Short mmCIF file of C-alpha atoms in Angstrom, two decimals:
data_model
loop_
_atom_site.label_atom_id
_atom_site.label_comp_id
_atom_site.label_asym_id
_atom_site.label_seq_id
_atom_site.Cartn_x
_atom_site.Cartn_y
_atom_site.Cartn_z
CA UNK Q 1 -1.13 -24.35 1.08
CA UNK Q 2 -1.60 -23.90 -2.41
CA UNK Q 3 -0.95 -20.54 -4.01
CA UNK Q 4 1.53 -20.59 -1.04
CA UNK Q 5 4.29 -19.08 -2.93
CA UNK Q 6 2.36 -16.04 -3.72
CA UNK Q 7 1.69 -15.33 -0.22
CA UNK Q 8 5.24 -13.20 0.72
CA UNK Q 9 5.51 -11.83 3.70
CA UNK Q 10 8.46 -9.35 4.77
CA UNK Q 11 10.84 -10.45 7.71
CA UNK Q 12 9.89 -9.85 11.33
CA UNK Q 13 11.44 -8.96 14.34
CA UNK Q 14 11.26 -10.97 17.74
CA UNK Q 15 11.22 -9.33 20.26
CA UNK Q 16 9.77 -11.65 23.80
CA UNK Q 17 6.53 -11.95 23.00
CA UNK Q 18 6.01 -10.21 20.12
CA UNK Q 19 7.17 -10.02 16.60
CA UNK Q 20 7.91 -6.83 14.89
CA UNK Q 21 7.14 -5.84 11.22
CA UNK Q 22 9.88 -3.70 9.84
CA UNK Q 23 8.39 -2.80 6.72
CA UNK Q 24 4.65 -0.79 8.11
CA UNK Q 25 7.14 1.84 10.00
CA UNK Q 26 8.57 2.16 7.29
CA UNK Q 27 6.70 3.61 5.77
CA UNK Q 28 5.95 6.29 8.00
CA UNK Q 29 10.11 7.29 7.94
CA UNK Q 30 10.22 7.33 4.59
CA UNK Q 31 7.33 9.79 4.21
CA UNK Q 32 8.65 11.58 6.27
CA UNK Q 33 12.42 11.86 6.06
CA UNK Q 34 10.88 13.15 2.32
CA UNK Q 35 8.52 15.75 3.73
CA UNK Q 36 11.23 16.82 5.74
CA UNK Q 37 13.24 16.58 2.87
CA UNK Q 38 11.06 18.54 0.12
CA UNK Q 39 10.26 21.29 2.14
CA UNK Q 40 13.87 22.12 3.89
CA UNK Q 41 15.13 22.04 -0.39
CA UNK Q 42 12.13 23.66 -2.11
CA UNK Q 43 15.61 25.83 -3.80
CA UNK Q 44 17.15 22.81 -4.94
CA UNK Q 45 13.98 19.68 -5.92
CA UNK Q 46 14.24 20.44 -9.27
CA UNK Q 47 18.04 20.03 -10.23
CA UNK Q 48 18.30 16.54 -10.35
CA UNK Q 49 21.94 16.32 -8.27
CA UNK Q 50 21.08 17.74 -5.07
CA UNK Q 51 17.27 17.77 -5.15
CA UNK Q 52 15.96 14.07 -7.21
CA UNK Q 53 19.19 11.42 -5.79
CA UNK Q 54 19.39 11.69 -2.67
CA UNK Q 55 15.05 10.95 -1.44
CA UNK Q 56 15.35 8.36 -4.74
CA UNK Q 57 19.12 7.32 -3.05
CA UNK Q 58 17.08 6.81 0.43
CA UNK Q 59 14.15 5.38 -1.29
CA UNK Q 60 16.05 2.86 -3.65
CA UNK Q 61 17.78 1.61 -0.28
CA UNK Q 62 14.54 0.66 0.91
CA UNK Q 63 13.67 -1.11 -1.78
CA UNK Q 64 16.64 -3.13 -2.54
CA UNK Q 65 16.08 -4.36 0.93
CA UNK Q 66 12.95 -5.58 0.33
CA UNK Q 67 13.16 -7.44 -3.19
CA UNK Q 68 17.02 -8.91 -1.37
CA UNK Q 69 13.92 -11.10 0.51
CA UNK Q 70 12.29 -10.66 -1.27
CA UNK Q 71 9.11 -8.63 -1.33
CA UNK Q 72 8.27 -7.17 -4.17
CA UNK Q 73 4.44 -5.87 -3.25
CA UNK Q 74 6.45 -3.70 -0.42
CA UNK Q 75 9.14 -2.05 -2.89
CA UNK Q 76 5.74 -0.80 -4.95
CA UNK Q 77 4.42 0.51 -1.92
CA UNK Q 78 7.07 2.87 -1.13
CA UNK Q 79 7.97 3.41 -4.08
CA UNK Q 80 4.54 4.87 -5.00
CA UNK Q 81 5.07 7.27 -1.81
CA UNK Q 82 7.79 8.52 -3.54
CA UNK Q 83 6.45 9.09 -6.59
CA UNK Q 84 3.45 11.09 -4.80
CA UNK Q 85 5.92 12.22 -2.17
CA UNK Q 86 8.40 13.90 -5.71
CA UNK Q 87 4.89 14.76 -7.47
CA UNK Q 88 3.31 17.09 -4.24
CA UNK Q 89 6.87 18.76 -3.46
CA UNK Q 90 7.84 20.46 -7.40
CA UNK Q 91 9.99 17.40 -8.57
CA UNK Q 92 10.32 17.98 -12.53
CA UNK Q 93 8.05 16.35 -14.72
CA UNK Q 94 11.16 15.06 -16.06
CA UNK Q 95 12.65 13.34 -13.62
CA UNK Q 96 9.55 11.50 -12.61
CA UNK Q 97 9.11 10.01 -16.25
CA UNK Q 98 11.44 8.49 -16.68
CA UNK Q 99 12.48 7.71 -13.54
CA UNK Q 100 8.56 5.41 -14.38
CA UNK Q 101 9.54 4.02 -17.31
CA UNK Q 102 13.14 2.48 -15.52
CA UNK Q 103 10.77 1.37 -12.85
CA UNK Q 104 8.77 0.21 -15.14
CA UNK Q 105 11.19 -1.99 -16.68
CA UNK Q 106 13.01 -3.20 -13.41
CA UNK Q 107 9.87 -4.57 -12.02
CA UNK Q 108 9.31 -6.18 -15.42
CA UNK Q 109 13.14 -7.24 -15.20
CA UNK Q 110 12.18 -8.66 -12.63
CA UNK Q 111 8.82 -10.79 -13.15
CA UNK Q 112 10.86 -12.39 -16.13
CA UNK Q 113 13.88 -13.90 -13.83
CA UNK Q 114 11.50 -15.21 -11.21
CA UNK Q 115 9.31 -17.83 -12.93
CA UNK Q 116 6.97 -17.63 -9.82
CA UNK Q 117 6.70 -13.74 -10.26
CA UNK Q 118 5.52 -14.14 -14.06
CA UNK Q 119 3.12 -16.91 -12.88
CA UNK Q 120 1.14 -14.25 -11.04
CA UNK Q 121 1.49 -11.66 -13.91
CA UNK Q 122 -0.19 -14.71 -15.59
CA UNK Q 123 -2.92 -15.81 -13.21
CA UNK Q 124 -3.96 -12.08 -11.99
CA UNK Q 125 -4.21 -11.89 -16.25
CA UNK Q 126 -6.22 -14.21 -16.66
CA UNK Q 127 -7.19 -16.13 -13.22
CA UNK Q 128 -9.57 -18.58 -13.82
CA UNK Q 129 -7.06 -20.43 -16.58
CA UNK Q 130 -5.54 -21.83 -13.24
CA UNK Q 131 -7.66 -22.05 -10.85
CA UNK Q 132 -6.03 -24.01 -7.98
CA UNK Q 133 -3.02 -22.90 -8.51
CA UNK Q 134 -1.29 -20.05 -9.54
CA UNK Q 135 -5.19 -17.80 -9.43
CA UNK Q 136 -6.45 -19.28 -6.43
CA UNK Q 137 -6.18 -16.27 -4.38
CA UNK Q 138 -7.60 -13.96 -6.89
CA UNK Q 139 -10.32 -17.08 -8.11
CA UNK Q 140 -11.54 -17.67 -3.88
CA UNK Q 141 -11.45 -13.69 -4.02
CA UNK Q 142 -14.14 -12.66 -6.46
CA UNK Q 143 -16.28 -15.96 -5.99
CA UNK Q 144 -16.29 -14.61 -2.39
CA UNK Q 145 -17.74 -10.62 -3.20
CA UNK Q 146 -20.01 -12.32 -5.69
CA UNK Q 147 -21.93 -14.66 -3.56
CA UNK Q 148 -22.46 -11.12 -1.35
CA UNK Q 149 -25.31 -9.99 -3.39
CA UNK Q 150 -26.12 -6.90 -2.30
CA UNK Q 151 -26.67 -7.10 1.62
CA UNK Q 152 -24.59 -10.12 2.06
CA UNK Q 153 -25.39 -13.96 3.93
CA UNK Q 154 -25.02 -12.02 7.27
CA UNK Q 155 -21.84 -11.58 9.03
CA UNK Q 156 -19.52 -14.42 10.54
CA UNK Q 157 -21.35 -17.01 7.68
CA UNK Q 158 -19.06 -16.23 5.86
CA UNK Q 159 -18.27 -19.42 3.56
CA UNK Q 160 -14.78 -19.10 1.71
CA UNK Q 161 -13.05 -17.96 4.81
CA UNK Q 162 -13.24 -21.72 5.90
CA UNK Q 163 -9.85 -23.05 4.66
CA UNK Q 164 -10.72 -21.60 0.83
CA UNK Q 165 -10.01 -17.79 0.57
CA UNK Q 166 -6.27 -18.13 1.73
CA UNK Q 167 -5.40 -14.63 4.33
CA UNK Q 168 -8.73 -13.67 4.85
CA UNK Q 169 -8.17 -12.37 7.96
CA UNK Q 170 -5.84 -10.75 6.59
CA UNK Q 171 -4.53 -9.50 3.08
CA UNK Q 172 -8.72 -10.36 1.69
CA UNK Q 173 -10.45 -8.97 4.58
CA UNK Q 174 -12.69 -7.37 2.42
CA UNK Q 175 -13.43 -10.48 0.02
CA UNK Q 176 -14.94 -12.08 3.38
CA UNK Q 177 -16.86 -8.52 3.71
CA UNK Q 178 -18.21 -8.11 0.43
CA UNK Q 179 -19.36 -11.92 1.07
CA UNK Q 180 -20.56 -11.39 5.28
CA UNK Q 181 -21.93 -7.28 3.93
CA UNK Q 182 -22.53 -7.63 0.94
CA UNK Q 183 -21.78 -4.30 -2.41
CA UNK Q 184 -23.97 -2.48 0.84
CA UNK Q 185 -20.89 -2.97 2.74
CA UNK Q 186 -17.78 -2.78 0.83
CA UNK Q 187 -19.63 0.49 -0.76
CA UNK Q 188 -20.26 1.80 2.75
CA UNK Q 189 -16.63 0.50 4.37
CA UNK Q 190 -15.56 2.77 1.35
CA UNK Q 191 -17.86 6.46 1.84
CA UNK Q 192 -15.75 5.73 5.57
CA UNK Q 193 -12.95 6.17 4.08
CA UNK Q 194 -13.21 9.09 1.96
CA UNK Q 195 -14.63 11.22 4.62
CA UNK Q 196 -11.81 10.05 6.49
CA UNK Q 197 -9.29 10.84 3.42
CA UNK Q 198 -11.76 14.80 2.34
CA UNK Q 199 -10.42 15.15 6.18
CA UNK Q 200 -7.46 14.73 5.59
CA UNK Q 201 -6.92 17.06 2.63
CA UNK Q 202 -9.44 19.68 4.26
CA UNK Q 203 -6.14 18.70 7.40
CA UNK Q 204 -2.42 19.52 5.18
CA UNK Q 205 -4.44 22.04 3.47
CA UNK Q 206 -4.99 23.54 6.60
CA UNK Q 207 -1.18 23.51 7.36
CA UNK Q 208 0.35 27.56 7.00
CA UNK Q 209 4.07 25.44 7.68
CA UNK Q 210 5.72 24.19 4.52
CA UNK Q 211 7.11 21.07 6.55
CA UNK Q 212 3.65 20.55 8.66
CA UNK Q 213 2.10 20.00 4.89
CA UNK Q 214 4.81 17.67 3.30
CA UNK Q 215 4.62 15.69 6.70
CA UNK Q 216 0.50 15.53 7.19
CA UNK Q 217 0.31 14.14 2.76
CA UNK Q 218 2.81 11.97 4.16
CA UNK Q 219 1.52 10.31 6.39
CA UNK Q 220 -2.07 10.32 4.63
CA UNK Q 221 0.04 8.36 1.41
CA UNK Q 222 0.49 5.53 3.79
CA UNK Q 223 -3.69 5.50 5.40
CA UNK Q 224 -4.30 5.37 1.74
CA UNK Q 225 -1.95 3.86 -1.14
CA UNK Q 226 -1.85 0.71 1.21
CA UNK Q 227 -6.22 0.54 1.91
CA UNK Q 228 -6.30 1.41 -2.73
CA UNK Q 229 -3.80 -1.52 -3.49
CA UNK Q 230 -5.20 -3.92 -1.20
CA UNK Q 231 -9.13 -2.70 -2.40
CA UNK Q 232 -7.20 -3.40 -6.27
CA UNK Q 233 -5.52 -6.55 -4.93
CA UNK Q 234 -9.25 -8.34 -4.11
CA UNK Q 235 -11.44 -7.59 -6.96
CA UNK Q 236 -8.66 -9.25 -8.58
CA UNK Q 237 -7.77 -4.36 -10.26
CA UNK Q 238 -3.63 -5.57 -10.07
CA UNK Q 239 -1.49 -8.71 -9.16
CA UNK Q 240 -1.58 -10.12 -5.31
CA UNK Q 241 1.05 -8.40 -2.96
CA UNK Q 242 0.72 -8.62 -0.07
CA UNK Q 243 -0.05 -5.06 0.93
CA UNK Q 244 -3.17 -5.12 4.51
CA UNK Q 245 -6.15 -2.87 4.42
CA UNK Q 246 -5.46 -0.13 7.28
CA UNK Q 247 -7.53 -0.34 10.37
CA UNK Q 248 -9.20 -3.95 8.96
CA UNK Q 249 -6.31 -6.42 8.23
CA UNK Q 250 -5.48 -8.40 11.09
CA UNK Q 251 -2.18 -7.72 12.25
CA UNK Q 252 -0.72 -5.99 15.81
CA UNK Q 253 2.33 -4.28 13.58
CA UNK Q 254 -0.18 -1.89 10.02
CA UNK Q 255 -2.71 -1.87 13.43
CA UNK Q 256 0.03 0.09 14.91
CA UNK Q 257 0.63 2.10 12.17
CA UNK Q 258 -1.99 2.88 11.11
CA UNK Q 259 -3.04 3.95 13.96
CA UNK Q 260 0.24 6.43 14.43
CA UNK Q 261 -0.47 8.42 11.18
CA UNK Q 262 -3.96 8.41 12.38
CA UNK Q 263 -2.64 10.19 15.40
CA UNK Q 264 0.19 12.07 13.61
CA UNK Q 265 -2.76 14.11 12.02
CA UNK Q 266 -4.86 13.86 14.42
CA UNK Q 267 -1.55 16.18 15.99
CA UNK Q 268 -1.70 18.45 12.75
CA UNK Q 269 -5.05 19.27 13.24
CA UNK Q 270 -4.75 21.48 16.49
CA UNK Q 271 -2.85 23.38 13.61
CA UNK Q 272 -4.79 24.06 11.61
CA UNK Q 273 -6.15 26.87 9.88
#
């Protein structure tokens, strides 16, 4: 399969007739742990030894396990959750600044040491330089979106999903949406996500308990980062990472995790002021 080495997937846990993708639930668990830590350690969160090392160590453990699979994209998602939770929790920006520098250096080192990651990065910078191999995913995605025009070619009439666009039902589902529903359809979905996140913001700010506020913010991050990275990859604004679009991408684990996030947010909305 052309470009198959770019379709990196998380490990799956077989549970009888179904398989479970643990990464989807790791994101929620990490967000809730960080919410507990930030709310209960507010007096220590600005210190390095007790306010920075513990959450970074837990997140680093998750990232290390993901990189062993290897799954660089999911490690980026987990690190992003840590960054925004620490930013909202009051961690000193100087610590976050140096952490970002170290993360960028580590990411570049991983890209250089692994040939396929370096090829993926070069393909992202100029996908049409190698449209039949390393740039295949992004080229087909852009062709699908460009073919949709303003109103699309019609529901079910996509041509790119017919063995041209890899992962058309999962990571690149929005490219198919762009082809079938056009600019109008993609804009409508973005507006719906914007309305969802505006409601999430009201729920977050309406919490009187600090732990509930951080928890609502954390599960909102899980949805927001997933949607943002998926759209960025599909439109060529970020290298392919294998991030599912919440509620739209095919997959039971992703849908179940997204529903868990919405369930938690609905519960928090009952206690919002």
